């Protein structure tokens, strides 16, 4: 058995079921220049960037004391964690909490032991765009023992990087000046590594973290390594491979799977894979690690952007690095073919939700994202507090706003996502993993290769928490509603979430009222921010949703009442004009004096009206 598994087995044999792993994070602005091209202000932790990686074991409890030293509320979302019986620690602003006020501390308890989870995860902000500005880090939970043997492991962090602040980018993105909805294109791609809870240092500066061409992985001949690969991007999907080495997938989003060979991995935003890589038996050459952005997702590829970043597997620092090998073609990794090592049969669905994805220019001139033609807006009362304060009325979905669904306890929920948009989208479900029971690359096709039938009774479908749905494709997901609380389902491209591509699932509201007990400091922080914690989505009783933001709405094409009236007027004017011409042609006439008087009358009436420019000034 490999060395790491022996160590973990020894840990399992010691008394006690785990430890309390505490972290104190001061969330601050710092300066960083990871791509070497531009130093900018970023959101860091304890005065440095990137925020520190977190490692713990399956029996531990993670406690993070997060102190907000920024100028806006922030949160931490431990992506992929279930938060059974503590959904208020999920960290989604406006859903599970009000946000950490500037200058205050929020303590997140992540009950790893109680959730029964292990694998590769990450933590990131879920408020104010702080995730785009850098508040993100990998989280590794070691199982005891692991399902696969290996000698050592590294975490591989992929990410896109912007030189401009999130707030400035968002202002340009959601604006009348961007009616087509072109997303901000990153300025760089990043790849960096951690090992045993610390980032690996730069090959050129031992006092700094190594990024991309200055990042190296030390391999020893013949050893087998586990690489935990995390895409922490705000927008970019990556294609990943290692020259001269084969990969075998053994984990997807915290689910152990049977070994599956892979020459290339595609990782959309928020996805994770673990692969086994066996080192070569010679040290004569080093090899490149490739992380190439999927530029098909970008409206334009700026000349200054290098979308293909590389790091290096190093056998001998004095050896040369072999020339890079490009791929003939990129492809999406077939995650639906993976087989979990712990079997969970597919169950028949008892509750179905169909979500149609659409982007469009709205009545206010901005481009927004929609599920079922409705764009998401945060509620006045964070969702979890509405669910807990509405009493027996909490089962009424309409009280939570138009993008809400209520689930009964132990429903087998099927979510079918149908993507009518021209782009790919990574969809993430909070509080659960889902089974992927069906995928289509063209839901309009009769070709069973492109649009196969959904097969019931599958023995063991793959389980993960983030799935990519291509343009004109669909994905059908199933999970059991066994985790009472309020959970987001959303596109994990940050720009699309902020454009409204989200819904909220209110799971077992009456049961949630029995078991969920948010700590008092959460209510105190809401009060400090002036955010109510009682009532429906608008903070009222009953069905009164006055004050809840709705829209913007899609432009209504075709003939509307005002247009019909205007066109009728134009047609009548034209008919009268032609009749007048005909009258003169037929000899009918009025005197010259009458014509002159009519012209003067019309000019006087026109002069009395304000000009269009004065009307515009009046509005402004």
Coordinates of C-alpha atoms in Angstrom, one line a residue:
X1 CA 0.0 0.0 0.0
X2 CA 1.2 3.5 -0.8
X3 CA 2.8 5.6 1.8
X4 CA 0.1 8.2 2.1
X5 CA -2.6 5.6 2.6
X6 CA -0.5 4.0 5.4
X7 CA -0.2 7.4 7.1
X8 CA -4.0 7.9 6.9
X9 CA -4.7 4.4 8.2
X10 CA -2.4 5.2 11.2
X11 CA -4.4 8.3 11.8
X12 CA -7.6 6.4 11.8
X13 CA -6.3 4.0 14.4
X14 CA -5.6 6.8 16.9
X15 CA -8.2 7.6 19.6
X16 CA -10.8 10.2 18.8
X17 CA -13.0 10.8 15.7
X18 CA -11.4 14.0 14.5
X19 CA -10.2 17.5 15.4
X20 CA -11.5 21.0 15.5
X21 CA -9.5 22.8 12.7
X22 CA -9.8 26.5 13.3
X23 CA -8.8 29.3 10.9
X24 CA -8.7 33.0 11.6
X25 CA -9.1 34.9 8.3
X26 CA -8.8 38.7 8.2
X27 CA -10.3 39.5 4.8
X28 CA -8.4 42.5 3.6
X29 CA -7.4 44.4 0.4
X30 CA -3.8 43.7 -0.6
X31 CA -1.8 44.3 -3.8
X32 CA -0.8 41.3 -6.0
X33 CA 0.6 40.7 -9.5
X34 CA 0.3 36.9 -10.1
X35 CA 0.6 37.1 -13.9
X36 CA 3.6 39.5 -13.8
X37 CA 1.9 41.9 -16.1
X38 CA 0.0 44.3 -13.8
X39 CA -0.1 44.9 -10.0
X40 CA -3.6 45.6 -8.7
X41 CA -5.7 45.6 -5.5
X42 CA -7.1 42.2 -4.7
X43 CA -9.1 40.6 -1.8
X44 CA -6.7 38.6 0.3
X45 CA -6.5 37.0 3.7
X46 CA -4.2 38.0 6.5
X47 CA -2.4 40.5 4.4
X48 CA -1.4 38.2 1.5
X49 CA -2.7 36.6 -1.7
X50 CA -3.7 34.0 -2.6
X51 CA -5.8 33.0 0.5
X52 CA -4.3 30.0 2.2
X53 CA -5.3 26.5 1.2
X54 CA -7.2 24.4 3.7
X55 CA -6.6 20.7 4.4
X56 CA -8.4 18.5 6.9
X57 CA -9.6 14.9 7.4
X58 CA -13.0 13.3 7.0
X59 CA -13.6 13.3 10.8
X60 CA -12.8 17.0 11.4
X61 CA -14.9 20.1 11.9
X62 CA -13.7 23.2 10.2
X63 CA -14.3 26.5 11.9
X64 CA -13.4 29.7 10.1
X65 CA -13.5 33.0 11.9
X66 CA -13.9 35.5 9.0
X67 CA -13.3 39.1 9.9
X68 CA -14.4 41.5 7.2
X69 CA -11.9 44.4 6.8
X70 CA -13.3 45.5 3.5
X71 CA -15.6 48.3 2.7
X72 CA -18.6 46.2 1.7
X73 CA -20.4 43.1 3.2
X74 CA -18.8 39.8 2.3
X75 CA -19.3 36.1 2.8
X76 CA -17.5 32.8 2.5
X77 CA -19.2 29.9 0.7
X78 CA -17.5 26.5 1.2
X79 CA -18.4 25.2 -2.3
X80 CA -19.8 21.7 -2.4
X81 CA -20.3 21.2 1.3
X82 CA -23.8 20.1 2.5
X83 CA -24.3 22.0 5.7
X84 CA -26.8 19.4 7.0
X85 CA -28.9 21.1 9.7
X86 CA -26.9 24.3 9.4
X87 CA -27.8 25.7 6.0
X88 CA -27.4 29.2 7.4
X89 CA -23.6 28.6 7.2
X90 CA -23.7 28.1 3.4
X91 CA -22.5 31.7 2.8
X92 CA -24.7 32.8 -0.1
X93 CA -25.6 36.5 0.3
X94 CA -29.3 37.1 0.3
X95 CA -30.1 33.4 0.6
X96 CA -28.4 32.0 3.7
X97 CA -27.1 35.2 5.4
X98 CA -27.2 39.0 5.2
X99 CA -23.4 39.4 4.8
X100 CA -20.6 40.1 7.2
X101 CA -20.7 43.9 7.9
X102 CA -17.4 45.7 7.5
X103 CA -15.4 45.4 10.8
X104 CA -17.3 42.4 12.1
X105 CA -16.6 38.7 12.3
X106 CA -18.7 35.7 11.2
X107 CA -17.8 32.2 12.4
X108 CA -18.5 29.5 9.9
X109 CA -18.8 25.9 11.2
X110 CA -18.3 23.3 8.5
X111 CA -19.3 20.0 10.0
X112 CA -17.2 17.7 7.8
X113 CA -17.7 14.7 10.0
X114 CA -21.5 15.1 10.1
X115 CA -21.8 15.6 6.4
X116 CA -19.9 12.4 5.6
X117 CA -18.0 14.2 2.8
X118 CA -14.4 14.0 1.6
X119 CA -12.6 14.9 -1.6
X120 CA -11.7 18.2 -3.3
X121 CA -13.6 21.4 -2.7
X122 CA -12.9 25.1 -2.5
X123 CA -14.0 28.2 -0.6
X124 CA -14.9 31.5 -2.2
X125 CA -16.8 34.7 -1.5
X126 CA -20.5 34.8 -2.5
X127 CA -21.0 38.5 -2.2
X128 CA -20.0 41.9 -3.7
X129 CA -17.8 40.3 -6.5
X130 CA -15.0 39.5 -4.0
X131 CA -14.6 36.1 -5.5
X132 CA -13.7 37.7 -8.9
X133 CA -11.2 40.0 -7.1
X134 CA -9.4 37.0 -5.5
X135 CA -11.2 35.7 -2.4
X136 CA -10.9 32.0 -3.3
X137 CA -8.8 29.0 -2.1
X138 CA -8.8 25.2 -2.4
X139 CA -10.1 22.9 0.3
X140 CA -9.0 19.3 0.6
X141 CA -10.7 16.7 2.8
X142 CA -8.7 13.5 3.2
X143 CA -10.7 10.3 3.6
X144 CA -9.3 7.5 5.9
X145 CA -8.4 5.4 4.1
X146 CA -8.6 6.8 0.5
X147 CA -10.3 4.8 -2.1
X148 CA -7.1 4.7 -4.3
X149 CA -3.5 4.3 -3.5
X150 CA -0.8 6.8 -4.4
X151 CA 2.6 8.0 -3.0
X152 CA 2.0 11.7 -2.7
X153 CA -0.5 14.4 -3.8
X154 CA -0.6 18.0 -5.0
X155 CA -3.5 20.4 -5.5
X156 CA -3.6 22.2 -8.9
X157 CA -5.4 25.5 -8.9
X158 CA -6.6 27.0 -12.2
X159 CA -8.1 30.4 -12.5
X160 CA -8.7 33.4 -14.7
X161 CA -7.4 36.8 -13.8
X162 CA -8.6 40.3 -14.4
X163 CA -6.6 43.5 -14.1
X164 CA -9.7 45.7 -13.5
X165 CA -11.7 45.7 -10.4
X166 CA -14.9 43.6 -10.4
X167 CA -17.1 46.7 -9.7
X168 CA -15.8 48.5 -12.8
X169 CA -16.2 45.4 -14.9
X170 CA -19.7 44.8 -13.7
X171 CA -20.8 48.4 -14.4
X172 CA -19.7 48.0 -18.0
X173 CA -21.2 44.5 -18.3
X174 CA -24.7 45.2 -17.1
X175 CA -25.3 48.5 -19.0
X176 CA -27.2 49.9 -21.9
X177 CA -23.9 50.2 -23.6
X178 CA -23.6 46.4 -23.7
X179 CA -27.0 45.3 -25.0
X180 CA -25.5 42.1 -26.4
X181 CA -24.3 41.0 -23.0
X182 CA -20.6 40.4 -23.9
X183 CA -18.9 39.2 -20.8
X184 CA -15.6 40.8 -19.6
X185 CA -12.7 38.7 -21.0
X186 CA -10.0 37.9 -18.5
X187 CA -6.5 39.4 -18.9
X188 CA -4.6 36.2 -18.0
X189 CA -4.8 32.5 -17.1
X190 CA -3.2 31.2 -13.9
X191 CA -2.0 27.8 -12.7
X192 CA -0.4 27.3 -9.3
X193 CA 0.1 24.4 -6.8
X194 CA -0.3 23.5 -3.1
X195 CA 1.2 20.6 -1.1
X196 CA 0.4 19.7 2.5
X197 CA -1.5 22.9 3.1
X198 CA 1.0 25.4 1.6
X199 CA 1.5 26.8 -1.8
X200 CA 4.6 25.8 -3.8
X201 CA 7.2 28.5 -4.2
X202 CA 8.3 30.2 -7.4
X203 CA 11.2 28.7 -9.4
X204 CA 12.7 32.2 -9.6
X205 CA 11.8 33.6 -6.2
X206 CA 11.7 31.3 -3.1
X207 CA 9.9 34.0 -1.2
X208 CA 6.9 34.1 -3.5
X209 CA 4.2 31.7 -4.7
X210 CA 4.9 30.2 -8.1
X211 CA 2.5 31.0 -10.9
X212 CA 2.3 29.6 -14.4
X213 CA 5.7 29.5 -16.0
X214 CA 7.3 30.0 -12.6
X215 CA 5.3 27.1 -11.0
X216 CA 6.8 23.6 -10.8
X217 CA 5.7 20.2 -9.7
X218 CA 8.5 18.0 -8.4
X219 CA 8.2 14.4 -9.6
X220 CA 10.3 11.4 -8.6
X221 CA 10.7 8.5 -11.1
X222 CA 8.2 5.7 -10.7
X223 CA 6.1 7.3 -8.0
X224 CA 2.3 7.8 -8.5
X225 CA 0.9 11.2 -7.7
X226 CA -2.7 12.3 -7.1
X227 CA -3.4 15.7 -8.6
X228 CA -6.5 17.5 -7.3
X229 CA -7.4 20.0 -10.0
X230 CA -9.7 22.9 -9.1
X231 CA -11.1 25.5 -11.5
X232 CA -11.6 28.7 -9.4
X233 CA -12.3 31.0 -12.4
X234 CA -15.0 33.6 -12.6
X235 CA -15.7 32.9 -16.3
X236 CA -13.2 30.6 -18.0
X237 CA -13.3 26.9 -18.7
X238 CA -10.0 25.2 -19.1
X239 CA -8.6 22.2 -21.0
X240 CA -5.9 20.4 -18.9
X241 CA -3.2 17.9 -19.8
X242 CA 0.4 17.0 -19.1
X243 CA 2.9 16.3 -21.9
X244 CA 4.4 12.8 -21.8
X245 CA 2.1 11.5 -19.0
X246 CA -1.2 9.6 -18.8
X247 CA -4.0 10.6 -16.4
X248 CA -6.5 8.4 -14.7
X249 CA -9.6 10.1 -13.2
X250 CA -10.4 8.9 -9.7
X251 CA -12.6 11.7 -8.3
X252 CA -15.1 14.2 -9.5
X253 CA -16.5 17.0 -7.3
X254 CA -15.9 15.0 -4.1
X255 CA -17.2 11.7 -5.5
X256 CA -14.7 8.8 -5.7
X257 CA -14.9 7.0 -9.0
X258 CA -13.4 4.0 -10.6
X259 CA -10.3 4.7 -12.6
X260 CA -11.0 6.2 -16.0
X261 CA -8.3 7.1 -18.5
X262 CA -8.1 10.7 -19.7
X263 CA -5.8 12.2 -22.3
X264 CA -7.4 15.6 -21.6
X265 CA -9.7 17.1 -19.0
X266 CA -12.2 19.9 -19.5
X267 CA -13.0 21.8 -16.3
X268 CA -15.7 24.4 -16.4
X269 CA -16.0 27.0 -13.6
X270 CA -16.1 25.4 -10.1
X271 CA -15.5 21.8 -11.2
X272 CA -12.9 19.6 -9.6
X273 CA -11.2 16.4 -10.7
X274 CA -8.6 14.2 -9.1
X275 CA -6.3 12.2 -11.4
X276 CA -3.5 9.7 -10.8
X277 CA -0.3 10.3 -12.7
X278 CA 2.6 7.8 -12.6
X279 CA 6.0 9.5 -13.0
X280 CA 8.3 8.3 -15.8
X281 CA 11.4 6.2 -14.9
X282 CA 14.0 8.6 -16.2
X283 CA 15.1 12.1 -15.3
X284 CA 16.5 13.3 -18.6
X285 CA 13.7 15.7 -19.4
X286 CA 11.1 17.9 -17.7
X287 CA 7.6 18.3 -19.2
X288 CA 5.0 21.0 -19.6
X289 CA 1.6 21.1 -17.8
X290 CA -1.0 22.8 -20.0
X291 CA -4.1 24.8 -18.9
X292 CA -5.7 26.3 -22.0
X293 CA -8.7 28.5 -21.8
X294 CA -11.8 27.7 -23.9
X295 CA -11.8 30.8 -26.0
X296 CA -15.0 29.8 -27.6
X297 CA -16.7 31.3 -24.6
X298 CA -15.2 34.8 -25.3
X299 CA -16.9 37.3 -27.6
X300 CA -13.4 38.4 -28.6
X301 CA -9.9 37.3 -27.8
X302 CA -7.8 40.4 -27.1
X303 CA -4.4 40.5 -28.7
X304 CA -2.8 41.0 -25.3
X305 CA -4.3 37.8 -23.9
X306 CA -2.4 34.5 -23.9
X307 CA -5.1 32.0 -23.2
X308 CA -2.7 29.1 -22.9
X309 CA -0.7 28.9 -19.7
X310 CA 1.8 26.3 -18.7
X311 CA 3.7 25.1 -15.6
X312 CA 6.3 22.4 -15.5
X313 CA 6.8 18.9 -14.1
X314 CA 10.4 18.8 -12.9
X315 CA 12.4 15.6 -12.6
X316 CA 15.8 17.4 -12.7
X317 CA 16.1 21.2 -12.4
X318 CA 19.2 21.0 -14.6
X319 CA 17.5 19.0 -17.4
X320 CA 15.8 20.7 -20.4
X321 CA 12.1 20.9 -20.7
X322 CA 10.6 19.0 -23.7
X323 CA 8.8 21.1 -26.3
X324 CA 5.2 21.5 -25.7
X325 CA 2.7 19.2 -27.5
X326 CA -0.6 20.7 -28.6
X327 CA -3.8 18.8 -28.9
X328 CA -5.3 18.2 -32.3
X329 CA -8.8 19.0 -31.0
X330 CA -10.4 19.9 -27.7
X331 CA -13.4 18.1 -26.4
X332 CA -15.6 18.0 -23.3
X333 CA -14.6 15.3 -20.9
X334 CA -17.4 12.6 -20.7
X335 CA -18.2 12.9 -17.0
X336 CA -21.4 11.0 -17.4
X337 CA -19.3 7.9 -18.1
X338 CA -17.7 7.9 -14.7
X339 CA -18.7 5.2 -12.2
X340 CA -18.8 6.2 -8.4
X341 CA -17.1 3.7 -6.1
X342 CA -20.0 3.9 -3.7
X343 CA -23.1 2.8 -5.5
X344 CA -26.3 4.9 -5.4
X345 CA -29.0 3.6 -7.8
X346 CA -31.1 6.1 -9.7
X347 CA -34.6 6.6 -8.2
X348 CA -37.8 7.6 -10.1
X349 CA -38.5 11.3 -9.9
X350 CA -41.4 12.5 -7.8
X351 CA -41.0 16.3 -8.5
X352 CA -39.8 17.8 -11.7
X353 CA -38.5 21.3 -12.4
X354 CA -37.8 22.4 -16.0
X355 CA -35.5 25.4 -16.3
X356 CA -35.1 27.0 -19.7
X357 CA -32.0 29.2 -20.0
X358 CA -32.2 32.4 -22.0
X359 CA -30.4 35.7 -22.3
X360 CA -32.0 38.8 -23.9
X361 CA -32.0 42.5 -24.1
X362 CA -34.5 43.9 -21.6
X363 CA -36.8 46.8 -21.5
X364 CA -34.2 48.9 -19.7
X365 CA -31.7 48.2 -22.5
X366 CA -29.4 45.9 -20.5
X367 CA -28.8 42.2 -21.3
X368 CA -30.0 39.9 -18.6
X369 CA -30.0 36.1 -17.9
X370 CA -33.3 34.3 -17.2
X371 CA -34.6 30.9 -16.1
X372 CA -38.1 30.5 -17.7
X373 CA -38.1 34.1 -18.8
X374 CA -37.6 35.5 -15.3
X375 CA -34.4 37.1 -14.1
X376 CA -33.4 36.6 -10.4
X377 CA -33.3 39.4 -8.0
X378 CA -32.2 39.0 -4.3
X379 CA -35.0 39.2 -1.8
X380 CA -35.4 41.9 0.8
X381 CA -35.4 39.2 3.5
X382 CA -32.7 36.6 3.0
X383 CA -34.4 33.4 1.9
X384 CA -33.5 31.3 4.9
X385 CA -35.0 33.8 7.3
X386 CA -38.3 33.9 5.3
X387 CA -38.4 30.1 5.4
X388 CA -37.9 30.1 9.2
X389 CA -40.3 33.0 10.0
X390 CA -43.4 32.3 7.8
X391 CA -44.8 29.5 10.0
X392 CA -47.3 27.2 8.1
X393 CA -47.3 29.7 5.2
X394 CA -43.7 28.8 4.4
X395 CA -44.9 26.1 2.0
X396 CA -46.3 28.7 -0.4
X397 CA -43.7 29.3 -3.1
X398 CA -45.2 32.6 -4.2
X399 CA -44.2 34.2 -0.9
X400 CA -40.5 33.8 -1.8
X401 CA -40.7 35.6 -5.1
X402 CA -41.0 34.5 -8.7
X403 CA -37.8 32.4 -9.0
X404 CA -38.6 30.1 -6.1
X405 CA -39.6 26.4 -5.8
X406 CA -40.7 24.6 -2.6
X407 CA -39.7 20.9 -2.2
X408 CA -41.3 18.4 0.0
X409 CA -39.1 16.4 2.3
X410 CA -37.6 13.3 0.6
X411 CA -38.9 14.3 -2.8
X412 CA -36.8 12.8 -5.6
X413 CA -36.3 16.0 -7.4
X414 CA -35.5 16.2 -11.1
X415 CA -34.1 19.4 -12.5
X416 CA -34.0 19.5 -16.3
X417 CA -31.9 22.4 -17.6
X418 CA -32.5 23.3 -21.2
X419 CA -30.0 25.8 -22.7
X420 CA -31.4 28.0 -25.4
X421 CA -28.4 30.4 -25.1
X422 CA -25.5 30.5 -27.5
X423 CA -22.9 29.9 -24.7
X424 CA -22.0 27.0 -22.4
X425 CA -23.0 27.3 -18.7
X426 CA -21.8 25.6 -15.5
X427 CA -24.7 25.0 -13.1
X428 CA -24.1 24.5 -9.4
X429 CA -26.5 23.2 -6.8
X430 CA -25.9 24.3 -3.2
X431 CA -26.4 21.8 -0.4
X432 CA -26.4 18.6 -2.5
X433 CA -24.7 16.5 -5.1
X434 CA -26.9 15.5 -8.0
X435 CA -26.9 12.5 -10.2
X436 CA -26.5 13.3 -13.9
X437 CA -29.1 10.9 -15.4
X438 CA -29.2 12.4 -18.9
X439 CA -27.3 14.7 -21.2
X440 CA -28.0 16.0 -24.6
X441 CA -25.8 18.1 -26.9
X442 CA -28.8 19.1 -29.1
X443 CA -32.2 18.8 -27.5
X444 CA -33.9 19.6 -30.8
X445 CA -32.3 16.6 -32.6
X446 CA -33.8 13.2 -33.4
X447 CA -30.3 11.7 -33.6
X448 CA -29.9 9.4 -30.5
X449 CA -26.2 10.3 -30.4
X450 CA -26.9 14.0 -29.9
X451 CA -30.1 13.5 -28.0
X452 CA -30.4 10.0 -26.5
X453 CA -33.4 8.9 -24.5
X454 CA -33.4 9.2 -20.8
X455 CA -32.9 5.7 -19.3
X456 CA -34.7 4.9 -16.0
X457 CA -33.3 2.5 -13.5
X458 CA -29.7 3.4 -14.0
X459 CA -27.5 1.4 -11.6
X460 CA -25.1 4.1 -10.4
X461 CA -25.1 7.4 -12.3
X462 CA -22.2 9.8 -11.7
X463 CA -22.7 12.3 -8.9
X464 CA -21.3 15.8 -8.7
X465 CA -22.3 19.4 -7.8
X466 CA -21.5 21.4 -10.9
X467 CA -22.5 20.4 -14.5
X468 CA -21.8 22.0 -17.8
X469 CA -24.6 22.4 -20.3
X470 CA -23.6 23.3 -23.9
X471 CA -25.5 25.6 -26.2
X472 CA -28.7 24.0 -27.3
X473 CA -28.0 21.1 -25.0
X474 CA -29.7 19.9 -21.8
X475 CA -28.9 18.1 -18.6
X476 CA -31.2 16.2 -16.4
X477 CA -30.2 16.0 -12.7
X478 CA -31.7 14.1 -9.7
X479 CA -31.2 14.4 -6.0
X480 CA -33.2 13.6 -2.9
X481 CA -34.6 16.5 -0.9
X482 CA -33.1 15.4 2.4
X483 CA -31.4 18.6 3.5
X484 CA -34.0 21.2 4.8
X485 CA -33.1 24.8 4.1
X486 CA -32.9 27.4 1.3
X487 CA -30.5 26.5 -1.5
X488 CA -29.4 28.3 -4.6
X489 CA -29.2 26.7 -8.1
X490 CA -27.3 29.0 -10.4
X491 CA -24.8 29.4 -13.2
X492 CA -21.4 29.6 -11.6
X493 CA -20.0 32.1 -14.2
X494 CA -20.0 35.1 -11.9
X495 CA -21.2 37.5 -14.6
X496 CA -24.2 35.3 -15.4
X497 CA -25.2 34.9 -11.7
X498 CA -25.1 38.7 -11.4
X499 CA -27.1 39.0 -14.5
X500 CA -29.9 36.9 -12.9
X501 CA -29.3 33.2 -13.8
X502 CA -30.4 31.7 -10.5
X503 CA -33.4 30.2 -8.7
X504 CA -33.9 29.3 -5.0
X505 CA -35.0 25.9 -3.7
X506 CA -36.9 26.0 -0.4
X507 CA -36.5 22.5 0.9
X508 CA -38.8 21.0 3.5
X509 CA -39.8 24.4 5.1
X510 CA -41.8 23.0 8.0
X511 CA -39.0 20.6 8.9
X512 CA -36.4 23.4 8.5
X513 CA -38.3 25.4 11.1
X514 CA -37.9 22.5 13.6
X515 CA -34.2 21.9 13.1
X516 CA -32.5 25.1 11.9
X517 CA -31.4 27.4 14.7
X518 CA -29.2 30.3 13.4
X519 CA -26.9 31.8 16.0
X520 CA -27.8 35.1 17.4
X521 CA -24.9 36.9 15.9
X522 CA -26.4 36.4 12.5
X523 CA -29.5 38.3 13.4
X524 CA -27.3 41.0 15.0
X525 CA -25.3 41.4 11.8
X526 CA -28.5 41.6 9.7
X527 CA -29.7 44.4 12.1
X528 CA -26.4 46.2 11.7
X529 CA -26.9 46.2 7.9
X530 CA -30.5 47.2 8.2
X531 CA -31.7 43.9 6.6
X532 CA -35.0 42.5 8.0
X533 CA -35.1 38.8 9.1
X534 CA -38.9 38.3 9.4
X535 CA -41.6 37.9 6.7
X536 CA -41.9 37.0 3.1
X537 CA -39.4 38.0 0.4
X538 CA -40.4 41.6 0.7
X539 CA -40.5 41.6 4.5
X540 CA -44.3 41.6 4.8
X541 CA -46.9 39.2 6.1
X542 CA -49.2 37.3 3.9
X543 CA -49.0 37.7 0.1
X544 CA -48.0 41.4 0.1
X545 CA -44.7 41.5 -1.9
X546 CA -44.7 45.3 -2.3
X547 CA -41.1 46.5 -2.4
X548 CA -39.6 43.3 -3.8
X549 CA -37.5 44.1 -6.8
X550 CA -38.8 42.5 -10.0
X551 CA -37.4 42.7 -13.5
X552 CA -36.2 44.1 -15.8
X553 CA -38.4 42.3 -18.2
X554 CA -38.0 41.1 -21.8
X555 CA -38.9 43.5 -24.5
X556 CA -42.3 42.6 -26.0
X557 CA -41.9 42.3 -29.7
X558 CA -44.7 42.6 -32.2
X559 CA -47.7 45.0 -32.2
X560 CA -48.5 46.5 -28.8
X561 CA -51.6 48.8 -28.2
X562 CA -49.6 52.0 -28.4
X563 CA -48.0 50.9 -31.6
X564 CA -51.3 49.9 -33.1
X565 CA -52.7 53.4 -32.3
X566 CA -49.7 55.1 -33.7
X567 CA -49.8 53.0 -36.9
X568 CA -53.5 53.7 -37.3
X569 CA -52.9 57.4 -37.0
X570 CA -50.1 57.2 -39.7
X571 CA -52.4 55.2 -42.0
X572 CA -55.3 57.7 -41.6
X573 CA -52.9 60.6 -42.2
X574 CA -51.6 59.0 -45.3
X575 CA -55.2 58.3 -46.6
X576 CA -56.2 61.9 -46.0
X577 CA -53.1 63.1 -47.8
X578 CA -53.8 61.0 -50.8
X579 CA -57.4 62.1 -50.8
X580 CA -56.3 65.7 -50.8
X581 CA -54.0 65.1 -53.7
X582 CA -56.9 63.4 -55.5
X583 CA -59.2 66.3 -54.7
X584 CA -56.8 68.7 -56.4
X585 CA -56.3 66.4 -59.3
X586 CA -60.1 66.2 -59.8
X587 CA -60.4 70.0 -59.8
X588 CA -61.5 70.5 -56.2
X589 CA -59.7 73.5 -54.6
X590 CA -59.6 76.0 -51.9
X591 CA -58.5 79.6 -52.3
X592 CA -54.9 80.8 -52.0
X593 CA -55.9 82.8 -49.0
X594 CA -57.3 79.7 -47.3
X595 CA -54.1 77.8 -48.0
X596 CA -52.0 80.6 -46.6
X597 CA -54.1 80.8 -43.4
X598 CA -53.8 77.1 -42.8
X599 CA -50.0 77.1 -43.2
X600 CA -49.8 80.0 -40.7
X601 CA -52.0 78.2 -38.2
X602 CA -49.9 75.0 -38.3
X603 CA -46.6 77.0 -37.9
X604 CA -48.0 78.8 -34.9
X605 CA -49.1 75.6 -33.2
X606 CA -45.7 74.0 -33.9
X607 CA -43.8 77.0 -32.4
X608 CA -46.0 76.8 -29.2
X609 CA -44.8 73.2 -28.6
X610 CA -41.5 72.6 -26.7
X611 CA -38.7 71.1 -28.7
X612 CA -37.6 67.5 -28.3
X613 CA -34.3 68.8 -26.8
X614 CA -36.2 70.9 -24.2
X615 CA -38.3 67.8 -23.3
X616 CA -35.2 65.8 -22.8
X617 CA -33.7 68.4 -20.6
X618 CA -36.8 68.5 -18.6
X619 CA -36.6 64.7 -18.0
X620 CA -33.0 65.0 -16.9

